[in-house]
Tab-separated table of C-alpha atoms in Angstrom:
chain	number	residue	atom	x	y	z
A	15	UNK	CA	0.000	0.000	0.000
A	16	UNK	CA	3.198	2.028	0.919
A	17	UNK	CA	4.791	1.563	-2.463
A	18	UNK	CA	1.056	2.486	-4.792
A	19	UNK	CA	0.625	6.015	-2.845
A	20	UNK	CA	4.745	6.583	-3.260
A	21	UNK	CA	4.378	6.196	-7.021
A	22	UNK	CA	1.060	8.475	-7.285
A	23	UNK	CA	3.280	11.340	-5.119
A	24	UNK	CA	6.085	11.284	-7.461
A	25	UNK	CA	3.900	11.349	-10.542
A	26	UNK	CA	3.106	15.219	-9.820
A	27	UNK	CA	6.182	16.541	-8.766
A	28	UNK	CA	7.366	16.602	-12.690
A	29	UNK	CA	3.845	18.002	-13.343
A	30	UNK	CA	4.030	20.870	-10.795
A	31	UNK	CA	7.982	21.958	-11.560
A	32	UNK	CA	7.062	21.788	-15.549
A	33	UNK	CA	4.062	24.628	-14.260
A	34	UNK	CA	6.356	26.202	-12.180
A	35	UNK	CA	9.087	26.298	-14.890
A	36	UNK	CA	6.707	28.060	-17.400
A	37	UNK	CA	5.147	30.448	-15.519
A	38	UNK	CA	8.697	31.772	-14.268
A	39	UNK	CA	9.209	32.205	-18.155
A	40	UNK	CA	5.904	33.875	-19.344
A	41	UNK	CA	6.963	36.499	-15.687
A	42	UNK	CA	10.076	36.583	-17.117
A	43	UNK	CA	8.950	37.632	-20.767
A	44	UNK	CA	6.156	39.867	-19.217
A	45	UNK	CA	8.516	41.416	-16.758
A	46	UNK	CA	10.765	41.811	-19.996
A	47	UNK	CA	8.274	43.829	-22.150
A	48	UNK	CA	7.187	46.494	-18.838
A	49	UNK	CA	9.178	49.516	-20.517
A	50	UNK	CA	7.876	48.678	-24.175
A	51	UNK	CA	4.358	50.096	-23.866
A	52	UNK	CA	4.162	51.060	-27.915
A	53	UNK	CA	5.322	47.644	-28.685
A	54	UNK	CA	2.984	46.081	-26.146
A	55	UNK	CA	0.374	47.951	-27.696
A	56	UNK	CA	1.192	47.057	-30.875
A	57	UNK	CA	1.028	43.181	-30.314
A	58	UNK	CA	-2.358	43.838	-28.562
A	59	UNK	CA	-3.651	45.527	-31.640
A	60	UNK	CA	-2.377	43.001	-33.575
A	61	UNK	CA	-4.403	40.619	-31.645
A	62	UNK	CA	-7.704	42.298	-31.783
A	63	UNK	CA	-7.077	42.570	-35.253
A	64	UNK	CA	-6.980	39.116	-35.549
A	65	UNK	CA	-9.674	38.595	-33.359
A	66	UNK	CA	-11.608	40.911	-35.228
A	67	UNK	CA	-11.066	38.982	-38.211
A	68	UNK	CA	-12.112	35.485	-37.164
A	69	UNK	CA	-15.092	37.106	-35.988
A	70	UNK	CA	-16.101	38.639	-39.031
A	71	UNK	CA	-15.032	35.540	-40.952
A	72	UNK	CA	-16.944	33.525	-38.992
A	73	UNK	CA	-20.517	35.887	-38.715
A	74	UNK	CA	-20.916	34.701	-35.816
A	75	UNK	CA	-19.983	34.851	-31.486
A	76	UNK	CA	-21.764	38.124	-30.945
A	77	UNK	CA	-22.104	37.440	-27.702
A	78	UNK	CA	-18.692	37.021	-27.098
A	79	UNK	CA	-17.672	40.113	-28.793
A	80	UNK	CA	-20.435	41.434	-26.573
A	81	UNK	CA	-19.072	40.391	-23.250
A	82	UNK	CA	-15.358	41.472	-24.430
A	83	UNK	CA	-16.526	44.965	-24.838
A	84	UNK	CA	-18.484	44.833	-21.574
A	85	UNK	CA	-15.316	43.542	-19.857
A	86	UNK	CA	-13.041	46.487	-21.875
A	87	UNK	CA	-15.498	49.274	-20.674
A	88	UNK	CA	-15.261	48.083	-17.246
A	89	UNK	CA	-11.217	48.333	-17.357
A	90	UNK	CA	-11.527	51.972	-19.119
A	91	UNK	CA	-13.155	53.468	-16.375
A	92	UNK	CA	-10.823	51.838	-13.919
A	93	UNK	CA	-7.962	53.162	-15.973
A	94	UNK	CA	-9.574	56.742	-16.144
A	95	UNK	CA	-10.695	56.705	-12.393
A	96	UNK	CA	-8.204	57.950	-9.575
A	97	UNK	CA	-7.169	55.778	-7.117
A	98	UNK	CA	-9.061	57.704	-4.257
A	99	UNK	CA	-12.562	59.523	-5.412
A	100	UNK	CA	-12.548	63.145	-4.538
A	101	UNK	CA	-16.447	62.721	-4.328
A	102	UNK	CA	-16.991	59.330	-2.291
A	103	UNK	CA	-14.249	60.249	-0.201
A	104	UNK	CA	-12.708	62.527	2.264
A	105	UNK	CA	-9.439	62.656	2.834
A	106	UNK	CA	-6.608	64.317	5.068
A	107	UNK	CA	-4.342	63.826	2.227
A	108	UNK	CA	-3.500	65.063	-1.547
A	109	UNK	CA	-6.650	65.797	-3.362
A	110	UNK	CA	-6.854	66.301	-6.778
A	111	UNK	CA	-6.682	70.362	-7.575
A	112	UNK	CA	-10.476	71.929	-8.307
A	113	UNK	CA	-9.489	75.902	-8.529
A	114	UNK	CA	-6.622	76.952	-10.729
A	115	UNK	CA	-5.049	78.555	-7.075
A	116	UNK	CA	-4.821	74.513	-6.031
A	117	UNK	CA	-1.686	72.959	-5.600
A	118	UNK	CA	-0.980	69.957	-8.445
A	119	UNK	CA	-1.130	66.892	-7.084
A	120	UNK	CA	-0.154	63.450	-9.463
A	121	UNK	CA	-3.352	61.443	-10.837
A	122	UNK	CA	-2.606	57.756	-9.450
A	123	UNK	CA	-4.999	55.688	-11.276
A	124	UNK	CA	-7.339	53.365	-10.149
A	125	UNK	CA	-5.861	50.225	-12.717
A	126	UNK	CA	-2.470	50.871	-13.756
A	127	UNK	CA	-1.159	51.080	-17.474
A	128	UNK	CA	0.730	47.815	-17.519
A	129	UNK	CA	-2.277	46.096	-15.892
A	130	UNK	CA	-4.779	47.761	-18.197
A	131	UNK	CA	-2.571	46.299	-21.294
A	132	UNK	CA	-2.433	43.037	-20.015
A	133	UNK	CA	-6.337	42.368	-18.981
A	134	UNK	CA	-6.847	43.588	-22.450
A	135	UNK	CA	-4.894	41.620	-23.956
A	136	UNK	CA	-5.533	38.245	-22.030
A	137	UNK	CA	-9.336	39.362	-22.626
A	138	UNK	CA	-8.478	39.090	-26.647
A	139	UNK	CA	-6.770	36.493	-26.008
A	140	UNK	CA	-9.881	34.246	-24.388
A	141	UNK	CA	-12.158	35.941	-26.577
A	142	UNK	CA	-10.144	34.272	-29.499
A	143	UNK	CA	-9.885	31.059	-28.007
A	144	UNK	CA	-13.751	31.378	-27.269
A	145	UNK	CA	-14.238	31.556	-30.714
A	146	UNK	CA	-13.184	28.181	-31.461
A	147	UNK	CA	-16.190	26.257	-29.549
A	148	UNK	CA	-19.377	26.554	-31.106
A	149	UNK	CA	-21.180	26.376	-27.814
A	150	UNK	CA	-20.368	29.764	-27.289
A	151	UNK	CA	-22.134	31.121	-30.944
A	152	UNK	CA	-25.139	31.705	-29.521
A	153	UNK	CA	-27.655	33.588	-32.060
A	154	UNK	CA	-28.566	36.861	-31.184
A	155	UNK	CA	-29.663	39.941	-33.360
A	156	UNK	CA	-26.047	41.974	-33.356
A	157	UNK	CA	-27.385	44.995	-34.220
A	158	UNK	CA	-29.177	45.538	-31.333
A	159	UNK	CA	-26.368	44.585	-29.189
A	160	UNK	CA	-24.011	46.856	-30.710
A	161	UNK	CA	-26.687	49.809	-30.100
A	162	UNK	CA	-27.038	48.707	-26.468
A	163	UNK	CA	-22.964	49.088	-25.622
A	164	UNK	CA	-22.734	52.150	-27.501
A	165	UNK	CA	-25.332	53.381	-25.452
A	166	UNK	CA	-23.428	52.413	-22.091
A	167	UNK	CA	-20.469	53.703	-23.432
A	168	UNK	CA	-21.525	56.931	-24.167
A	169	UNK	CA	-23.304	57.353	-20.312
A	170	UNK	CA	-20.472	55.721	-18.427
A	171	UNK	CA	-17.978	57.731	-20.865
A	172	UNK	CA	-19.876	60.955	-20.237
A	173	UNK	CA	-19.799	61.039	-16.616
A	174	UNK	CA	-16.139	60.346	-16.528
A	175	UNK	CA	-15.396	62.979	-18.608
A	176	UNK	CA	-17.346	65.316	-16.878
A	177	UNK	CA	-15.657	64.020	-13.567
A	178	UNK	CA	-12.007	64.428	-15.051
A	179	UNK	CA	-12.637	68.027	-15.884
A	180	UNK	CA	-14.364	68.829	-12.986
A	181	UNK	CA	-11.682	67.688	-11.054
A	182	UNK	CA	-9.354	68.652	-13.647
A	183	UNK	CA	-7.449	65.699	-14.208
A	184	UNK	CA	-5.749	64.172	-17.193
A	185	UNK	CA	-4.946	60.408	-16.838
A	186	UNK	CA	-2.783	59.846	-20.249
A	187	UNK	CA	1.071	61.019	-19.351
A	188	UNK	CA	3.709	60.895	-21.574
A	189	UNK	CA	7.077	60.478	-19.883
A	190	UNK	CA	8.259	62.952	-16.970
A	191	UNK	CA	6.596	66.283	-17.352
A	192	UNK	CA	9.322	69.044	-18.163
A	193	UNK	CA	9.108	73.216	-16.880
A	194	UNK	CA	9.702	75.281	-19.366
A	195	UNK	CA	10.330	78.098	-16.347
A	196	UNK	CA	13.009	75.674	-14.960
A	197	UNK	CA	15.042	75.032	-18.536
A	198	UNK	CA	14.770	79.102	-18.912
A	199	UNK	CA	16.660	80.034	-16.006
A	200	UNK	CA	19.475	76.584	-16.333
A	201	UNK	CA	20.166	78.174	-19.809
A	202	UNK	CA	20.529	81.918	-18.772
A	203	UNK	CA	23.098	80.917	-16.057
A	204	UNK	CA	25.227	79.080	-18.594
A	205	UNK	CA	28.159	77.062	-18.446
A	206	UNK	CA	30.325	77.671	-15.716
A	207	UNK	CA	33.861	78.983	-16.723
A	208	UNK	CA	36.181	77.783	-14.603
């Protein structure tokens, strides 16, 4: 009895380091690709380009395509949402400025950039994968699906918006911002001439 459960206990240890042994690669690869957001973004279009074009090959897993958008909406507003709501919440803290006289204080977003890229892109990537089971081509009338998320996105986009400028924040940074008041007076003092 000894010897059967010995054999069944070293059957999984192979198993479990070959899992181990691949996720430490995809980290590795992901962890890789962290300061490459235009290339990131690039494969991800790539991949929704692809997706897009099984789907329309197809005519068919509406739904799905449904369900993706629902799920993409849902990470927009997390990636256009502060962390901390200046409305829900009161804080001793940093606020976010609301009178030009305000001190600027950084936007920290709800859903980071790098996590924002990668739901997205493992959501194309399921979405795909979805398409190749026909239990998930259920019929529906697309049009009226397509209406019904434009319609979302336009209220849930519309109240952000109006949130960001009331609060007057921009979530979309490129790189370190630079003073133009700060270059002026490095360049008037010019080199030193010893």
């Amino acid at each position: 009895m000894e010897g059967v459960g010995g054999d069944a206990a070293s059957f999984p240890v192979p198993l479990n380091q070959w899992k181990n042994n691949v996720w430490r690669t995809y980290q590795y690869y992901l962890d890789k690709s962290t300061p490459h957001s235009t290339y990131r973004w690039i494969g991800t279009l790539v991949l929704l380009a692809i997706y897009v074009l099984r789907v329309s090959y197809i005519q068919g897993f509406y739904i799905v395509s449904y369900g993706l958008g629902i799920y993409i909406l849902n990470l927009l507003i997390g990636f256009l949402s502060p962390l901390v709501d200046p409305e829900l919440e009161v804080s001793d803290g940093p606020m976010l400025p609301t009178k030009g006289s305000d001190e600027f204080k950084p936007f920290i977003r709800r859903l980071p950039e790098f996590k924002f890229w990668h739901s997205i892109t493992s959501a194309f990537l399921i979405a795909f994968l979805m398409t190749f089971f026909s239990m998930f081509d259920v019929p529906v009338f697309w049009p009226i699906l397509l209406f019904y998320w434009i319609v979302l996105f336009v209220m849930t986009m519309r109240r952000q918006i109006a949130h960001m400028i009331k609060y007057k924040y921009i979530p979309f940074s490129i790189g370190k911002q630079k003073y133009g008041s700060k270059k002026a007076s490095a360049s008037s003092s010019g080199p030193r001439g010893d």
